[in-house]
PDB file of C-alpha atoms in Angstrom:
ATOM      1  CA  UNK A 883     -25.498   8.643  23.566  1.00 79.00           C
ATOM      2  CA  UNK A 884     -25.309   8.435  19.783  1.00 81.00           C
ATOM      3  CA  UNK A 885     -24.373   5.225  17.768  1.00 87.00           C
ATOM      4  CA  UNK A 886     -23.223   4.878  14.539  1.00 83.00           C
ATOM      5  CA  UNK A 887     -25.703   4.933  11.407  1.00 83.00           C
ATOM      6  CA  UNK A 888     -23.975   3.272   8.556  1.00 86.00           C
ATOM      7  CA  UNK A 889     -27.078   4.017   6.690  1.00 88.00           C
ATOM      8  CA  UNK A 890     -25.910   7.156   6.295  1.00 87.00           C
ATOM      9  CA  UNK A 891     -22.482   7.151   5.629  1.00 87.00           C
ATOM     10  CA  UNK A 892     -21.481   9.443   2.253  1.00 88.00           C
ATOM     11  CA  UNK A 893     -18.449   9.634   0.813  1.00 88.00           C
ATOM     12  CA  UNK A 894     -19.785  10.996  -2.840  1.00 89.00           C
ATOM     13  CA  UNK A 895     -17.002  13.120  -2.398  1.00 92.00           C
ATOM     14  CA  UNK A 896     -14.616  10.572  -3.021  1.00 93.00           C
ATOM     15  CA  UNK A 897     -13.509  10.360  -6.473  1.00 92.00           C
ATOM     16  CA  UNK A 898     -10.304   8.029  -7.020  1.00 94.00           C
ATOM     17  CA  UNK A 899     -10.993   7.935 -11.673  1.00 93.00           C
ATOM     18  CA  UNK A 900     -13.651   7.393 -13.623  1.00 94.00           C
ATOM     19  CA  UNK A 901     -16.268   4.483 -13.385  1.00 95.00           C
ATOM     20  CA  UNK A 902     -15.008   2.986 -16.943  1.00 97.00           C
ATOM     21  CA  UNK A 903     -10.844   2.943 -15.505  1.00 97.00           C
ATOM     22  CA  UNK A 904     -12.185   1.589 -11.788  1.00 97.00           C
ATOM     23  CA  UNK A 905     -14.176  -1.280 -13.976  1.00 97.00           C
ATOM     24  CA  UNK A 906     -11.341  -2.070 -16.217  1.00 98.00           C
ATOM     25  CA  UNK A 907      -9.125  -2.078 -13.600  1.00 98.00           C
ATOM     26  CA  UNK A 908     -10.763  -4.455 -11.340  1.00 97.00           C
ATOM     27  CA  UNK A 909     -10.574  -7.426 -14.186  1.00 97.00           C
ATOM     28  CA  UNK A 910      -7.312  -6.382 -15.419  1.00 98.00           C
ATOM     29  CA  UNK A 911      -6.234  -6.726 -11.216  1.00 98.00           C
ATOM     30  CA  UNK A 912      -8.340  -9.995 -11.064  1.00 97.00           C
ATOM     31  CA  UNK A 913      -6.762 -11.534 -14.303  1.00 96.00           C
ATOM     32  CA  UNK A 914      -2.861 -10.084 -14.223  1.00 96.00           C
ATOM     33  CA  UNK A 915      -2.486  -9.269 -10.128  1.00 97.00           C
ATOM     34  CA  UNK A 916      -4.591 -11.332  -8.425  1.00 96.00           C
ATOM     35  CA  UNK A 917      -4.090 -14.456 -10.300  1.00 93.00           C
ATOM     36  CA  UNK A 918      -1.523 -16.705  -8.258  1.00 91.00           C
ATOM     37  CA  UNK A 919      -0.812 -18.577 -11.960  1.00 91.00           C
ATOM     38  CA  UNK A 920       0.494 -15.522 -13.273  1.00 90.00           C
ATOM     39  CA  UNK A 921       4.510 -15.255 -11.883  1.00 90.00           C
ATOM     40  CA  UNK A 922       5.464 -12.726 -15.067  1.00 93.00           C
ATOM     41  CA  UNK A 923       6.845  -8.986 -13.534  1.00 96.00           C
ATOM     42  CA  UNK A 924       7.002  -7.884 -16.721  1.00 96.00           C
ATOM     43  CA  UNK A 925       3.513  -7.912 -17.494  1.00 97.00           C
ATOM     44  CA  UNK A 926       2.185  -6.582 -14.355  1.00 98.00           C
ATOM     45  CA  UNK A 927       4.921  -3.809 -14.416  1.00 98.00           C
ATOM     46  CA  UNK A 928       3.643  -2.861 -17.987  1.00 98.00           C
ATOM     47  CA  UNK A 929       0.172  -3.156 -16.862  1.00 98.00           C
ATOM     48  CA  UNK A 930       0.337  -0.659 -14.136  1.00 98.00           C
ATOM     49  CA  UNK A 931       2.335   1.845 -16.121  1.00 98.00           C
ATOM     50  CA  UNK A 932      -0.697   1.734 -18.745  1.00 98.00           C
ATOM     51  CA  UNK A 933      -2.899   2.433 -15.966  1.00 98.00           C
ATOM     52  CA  UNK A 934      -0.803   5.313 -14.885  1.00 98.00           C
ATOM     53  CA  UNK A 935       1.509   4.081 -11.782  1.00 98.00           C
ATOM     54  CA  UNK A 936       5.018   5.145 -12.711  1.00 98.00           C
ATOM     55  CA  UNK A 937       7.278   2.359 -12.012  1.00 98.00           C
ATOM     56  CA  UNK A 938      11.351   2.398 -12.289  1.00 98.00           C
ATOM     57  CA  UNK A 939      13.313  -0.696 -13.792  1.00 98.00           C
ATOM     58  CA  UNK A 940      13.879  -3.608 -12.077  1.00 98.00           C
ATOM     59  CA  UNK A 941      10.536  -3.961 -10.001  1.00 98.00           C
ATOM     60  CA  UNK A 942       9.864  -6.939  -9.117  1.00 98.00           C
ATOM     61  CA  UNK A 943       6.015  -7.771  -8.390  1.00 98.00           C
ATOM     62  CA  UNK A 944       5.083 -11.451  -7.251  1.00 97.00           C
ATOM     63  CA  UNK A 945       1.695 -13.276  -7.591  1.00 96.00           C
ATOM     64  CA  UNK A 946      -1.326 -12.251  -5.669  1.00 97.00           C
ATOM     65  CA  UNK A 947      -0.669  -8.471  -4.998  1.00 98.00           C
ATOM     66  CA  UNK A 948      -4.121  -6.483  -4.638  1.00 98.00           C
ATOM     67  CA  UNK A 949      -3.321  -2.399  -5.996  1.00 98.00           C
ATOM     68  CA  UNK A 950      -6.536  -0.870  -5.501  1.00 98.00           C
ATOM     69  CA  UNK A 951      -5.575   2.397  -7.919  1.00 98.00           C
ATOM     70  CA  UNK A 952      -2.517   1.979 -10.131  1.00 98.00           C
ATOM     71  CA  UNK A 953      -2.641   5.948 -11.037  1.00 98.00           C
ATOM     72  CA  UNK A 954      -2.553   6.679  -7.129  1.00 98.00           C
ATOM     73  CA  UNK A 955       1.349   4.386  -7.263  1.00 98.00           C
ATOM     74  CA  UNK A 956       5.018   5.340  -7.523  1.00 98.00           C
ATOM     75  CA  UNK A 957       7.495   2.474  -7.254  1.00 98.00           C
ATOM     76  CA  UNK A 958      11.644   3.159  -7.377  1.00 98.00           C
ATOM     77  CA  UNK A 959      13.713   1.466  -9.420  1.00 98.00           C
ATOM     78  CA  UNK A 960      14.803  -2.305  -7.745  1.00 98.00           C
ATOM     79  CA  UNK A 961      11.849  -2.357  -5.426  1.00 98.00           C
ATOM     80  CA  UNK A 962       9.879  -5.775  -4.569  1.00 98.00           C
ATOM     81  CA  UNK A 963       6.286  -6.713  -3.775  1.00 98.00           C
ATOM     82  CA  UNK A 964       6.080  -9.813  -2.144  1.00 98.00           C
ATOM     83  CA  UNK A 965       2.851 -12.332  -2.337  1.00 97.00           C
ATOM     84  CA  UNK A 966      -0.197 -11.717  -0.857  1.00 98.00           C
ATOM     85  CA  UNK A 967       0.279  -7.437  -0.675  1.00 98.00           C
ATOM     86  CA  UNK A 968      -2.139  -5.360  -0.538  1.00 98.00           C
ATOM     87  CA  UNK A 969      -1.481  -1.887  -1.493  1.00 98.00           C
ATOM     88  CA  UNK A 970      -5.129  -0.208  -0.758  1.00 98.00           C
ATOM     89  CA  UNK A 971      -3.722   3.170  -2.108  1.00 97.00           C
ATOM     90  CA  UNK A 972      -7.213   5.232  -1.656  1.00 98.00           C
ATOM     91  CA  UNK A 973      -4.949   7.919  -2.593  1.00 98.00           C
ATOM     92  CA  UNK A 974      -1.170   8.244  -3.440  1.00 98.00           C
ATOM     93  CA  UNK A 975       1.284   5.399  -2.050  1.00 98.00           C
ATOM     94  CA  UNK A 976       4.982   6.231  -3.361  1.00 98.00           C
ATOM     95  CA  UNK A 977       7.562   3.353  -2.906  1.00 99.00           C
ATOM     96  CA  UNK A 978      11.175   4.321  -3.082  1.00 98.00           C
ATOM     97  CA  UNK A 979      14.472   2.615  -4.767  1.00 98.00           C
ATOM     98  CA  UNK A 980      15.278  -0.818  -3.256  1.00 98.00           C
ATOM     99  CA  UNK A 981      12.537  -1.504  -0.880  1.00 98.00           C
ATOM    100  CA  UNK A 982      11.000  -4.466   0.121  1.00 98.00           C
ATOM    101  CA  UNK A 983       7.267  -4.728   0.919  1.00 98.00           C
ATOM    102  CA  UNK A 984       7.311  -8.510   2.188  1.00 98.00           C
ATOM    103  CA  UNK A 985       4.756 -11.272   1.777  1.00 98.00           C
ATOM    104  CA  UNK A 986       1.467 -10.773   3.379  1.00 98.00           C
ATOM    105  CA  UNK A 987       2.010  -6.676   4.132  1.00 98.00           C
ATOM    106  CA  UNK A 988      -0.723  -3.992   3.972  1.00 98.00           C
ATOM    107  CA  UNK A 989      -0.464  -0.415   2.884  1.00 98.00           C
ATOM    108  CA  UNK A 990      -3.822   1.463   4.378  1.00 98.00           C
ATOM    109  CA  UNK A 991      -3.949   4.745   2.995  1.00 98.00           C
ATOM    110  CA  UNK A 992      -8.171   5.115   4.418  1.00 97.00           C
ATOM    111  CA  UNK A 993      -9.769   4.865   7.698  1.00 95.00           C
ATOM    112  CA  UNK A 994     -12.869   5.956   9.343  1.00 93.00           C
ATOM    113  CA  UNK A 995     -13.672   8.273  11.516  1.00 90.00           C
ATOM    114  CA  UNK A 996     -15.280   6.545  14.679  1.00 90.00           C
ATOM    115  CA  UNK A 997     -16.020  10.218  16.491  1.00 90.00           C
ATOM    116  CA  UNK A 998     -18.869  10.359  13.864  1.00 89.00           C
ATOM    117  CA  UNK A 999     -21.715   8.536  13.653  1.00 89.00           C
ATOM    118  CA  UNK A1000     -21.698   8.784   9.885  1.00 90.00           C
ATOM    119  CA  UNK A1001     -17.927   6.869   9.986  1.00 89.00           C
ATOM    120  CA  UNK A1002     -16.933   9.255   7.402  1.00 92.00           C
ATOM    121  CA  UNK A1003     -14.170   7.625   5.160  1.00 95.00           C
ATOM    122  CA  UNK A1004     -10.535   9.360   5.965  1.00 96.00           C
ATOM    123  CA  UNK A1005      -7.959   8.845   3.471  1.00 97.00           C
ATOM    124  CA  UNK A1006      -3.943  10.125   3.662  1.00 98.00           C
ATOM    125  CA  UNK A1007      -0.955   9.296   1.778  1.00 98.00           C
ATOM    126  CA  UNK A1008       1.995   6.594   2.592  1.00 98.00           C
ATOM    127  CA  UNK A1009       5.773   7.347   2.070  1.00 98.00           C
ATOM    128  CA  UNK A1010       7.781   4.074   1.679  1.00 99.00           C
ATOM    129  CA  UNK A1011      11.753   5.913   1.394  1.00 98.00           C
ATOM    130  CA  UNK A1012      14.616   4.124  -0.265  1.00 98.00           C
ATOM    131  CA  UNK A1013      15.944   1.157   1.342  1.00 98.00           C
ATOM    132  CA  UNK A1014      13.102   0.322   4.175  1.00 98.00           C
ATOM    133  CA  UNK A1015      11.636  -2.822   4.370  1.00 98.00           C
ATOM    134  CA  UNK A1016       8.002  -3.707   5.472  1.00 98.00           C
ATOM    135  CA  UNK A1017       8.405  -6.959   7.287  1.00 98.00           C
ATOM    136  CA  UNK A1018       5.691  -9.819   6.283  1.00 98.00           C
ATOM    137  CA  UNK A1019       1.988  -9.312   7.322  1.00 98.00           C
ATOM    138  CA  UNK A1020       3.041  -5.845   8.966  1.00 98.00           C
ATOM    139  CA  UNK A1021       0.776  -2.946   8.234  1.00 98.00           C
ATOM    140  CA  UNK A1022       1.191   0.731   7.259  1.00 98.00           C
ATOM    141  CA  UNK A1023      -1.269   2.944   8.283  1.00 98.00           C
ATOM    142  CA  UNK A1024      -2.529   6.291   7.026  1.00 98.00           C
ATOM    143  CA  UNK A1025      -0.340   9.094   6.507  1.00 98.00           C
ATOM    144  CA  UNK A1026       2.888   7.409   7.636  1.00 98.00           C
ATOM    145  CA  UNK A1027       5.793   8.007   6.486  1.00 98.00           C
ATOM    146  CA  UNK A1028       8.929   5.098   6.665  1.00 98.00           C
ATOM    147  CA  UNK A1029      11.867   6.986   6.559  1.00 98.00           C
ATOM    148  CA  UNK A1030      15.067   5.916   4.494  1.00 98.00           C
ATOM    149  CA  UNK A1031      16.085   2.005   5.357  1.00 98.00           C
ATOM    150  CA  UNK A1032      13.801   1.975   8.349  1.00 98.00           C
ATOM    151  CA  UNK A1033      12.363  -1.318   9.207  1.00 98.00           C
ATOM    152  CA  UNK A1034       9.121  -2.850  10.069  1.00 98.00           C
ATOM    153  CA  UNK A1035       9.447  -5.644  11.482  1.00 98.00           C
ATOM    154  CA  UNK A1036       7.591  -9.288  10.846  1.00 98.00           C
ATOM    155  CA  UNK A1037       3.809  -8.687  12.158  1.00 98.00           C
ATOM    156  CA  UNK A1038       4.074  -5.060  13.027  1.00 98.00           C
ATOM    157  CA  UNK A1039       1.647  -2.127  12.595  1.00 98.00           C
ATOM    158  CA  UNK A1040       2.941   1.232  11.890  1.00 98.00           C
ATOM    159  CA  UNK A1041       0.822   4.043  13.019  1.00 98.00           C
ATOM    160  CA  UNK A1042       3.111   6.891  12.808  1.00 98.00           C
ATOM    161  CA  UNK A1043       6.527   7.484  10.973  1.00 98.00           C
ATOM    162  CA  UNK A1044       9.630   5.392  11.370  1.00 98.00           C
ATOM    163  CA  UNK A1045      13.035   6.832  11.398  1.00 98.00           C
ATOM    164  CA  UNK A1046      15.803   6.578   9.212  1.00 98.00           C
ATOM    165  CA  UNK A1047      17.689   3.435   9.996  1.00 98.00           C
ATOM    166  CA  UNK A1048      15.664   2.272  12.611  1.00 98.00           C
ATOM    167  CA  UNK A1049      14.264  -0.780  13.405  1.00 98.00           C
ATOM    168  CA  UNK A1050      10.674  -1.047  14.717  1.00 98.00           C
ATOM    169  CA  UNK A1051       8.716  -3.921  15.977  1.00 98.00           C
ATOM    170  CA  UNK A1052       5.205  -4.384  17.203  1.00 98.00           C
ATOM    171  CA  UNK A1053       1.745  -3.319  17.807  1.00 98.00           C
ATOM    172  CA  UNK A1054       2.155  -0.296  17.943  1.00 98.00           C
ATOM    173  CA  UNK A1055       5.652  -0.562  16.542  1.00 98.00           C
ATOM    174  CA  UNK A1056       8.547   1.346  18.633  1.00 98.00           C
ATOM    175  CA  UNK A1057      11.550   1.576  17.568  1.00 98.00           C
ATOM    176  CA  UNK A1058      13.663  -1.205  19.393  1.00 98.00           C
ATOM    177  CA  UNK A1059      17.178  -0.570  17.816  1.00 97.00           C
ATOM    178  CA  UNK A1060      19.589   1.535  14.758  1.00 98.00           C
ATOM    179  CA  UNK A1061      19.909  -0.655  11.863  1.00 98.00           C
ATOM    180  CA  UNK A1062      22.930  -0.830  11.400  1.00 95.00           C
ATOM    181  CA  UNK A1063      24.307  -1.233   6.991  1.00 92.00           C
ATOM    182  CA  UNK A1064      27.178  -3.693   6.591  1.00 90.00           C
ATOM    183  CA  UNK A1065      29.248  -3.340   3.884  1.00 81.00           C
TER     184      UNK A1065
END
């Protein structure tokens, strides 16, 4: 039976920017994201649009959000990121109009692949659509897709998509009810 040799896992092929943007990055993410003594938007919202994330108006980012690539980030106009997120966008993470990503979520966009013994790094894409809302310390795993208002509820882990105006809970999440808009 074969067992898994970390010694030689490769993933050379990986290339999220250059060395000199992944370096500045990091201390700009340390000093401006990370920082829990930094409460200004504005600043972080400028700060990832330098670093190429396009961002709409009215985002609201909180203190102590981790964004692993800013150029790998699209964020609608109105959306919020709560405390303590984590977007580890390996590749691109796109965040609709008026969604909320509460305090504590992750958005996984890698894995590895435990069939191999080299645990090869997998990475796919996360679709956040207008109007859901990622429920504190839920996760989002690779590739999924939240459909328009869905909701993941407090402590959840998404491993596939959610439907439109649905409201999922648990690990896995399933979807439990319809959300239901009041006016």
């Amino acid at each position: 039976m074969k067992s898994v040799s970390i010694k030689d896992y490769d993933n050379s092929w990986y290339r999220p920017g250059g060395a000199v943007k992944r370096l500045l990055w990091y201390f700009v993410n340390v000093l401006f994201f990370l920082n829990p003594f930094n409460p200004f938007s504005g600043i972080k919202v400028r700060l990832l649009r330098l670093f190429g994330a396009q961002v709409g108006v009215g985002v609201n980012i909180k203190p102590n959000v981790n964004i692993k690539y800013p150029w790998l980030l699209e964020i609608g106009d109105y959306s919020w990121i709560g405390e303590n997120v984590w977007i580890d966008n390996l590749v691109q993470v796109t965040i609709g109009a008026n969604v909320c990503i509460s305090q504590g979520a992750m958005l996984l966009c890698g894995n590895h692949n435990y069939k191999l013994s080299t645990f090869d790094l997998i990475v796919k894409p996360i679709i956040i659509e207008n109007g859901a809302w990622v429920g504190a310390k839920s996760t989002v795993c690779p590739g999924v897709t939240l459909h328009t208002h869905a909701v993941l509820g407090v402590g959840s882990v998404a491993n596939h998509d959610l439907d439109a105006y649905s409201i999922y809970q648990g690990n896995p999440a399933i979807k439990i009810r319809k959300r239901v808009m009041e006016a």
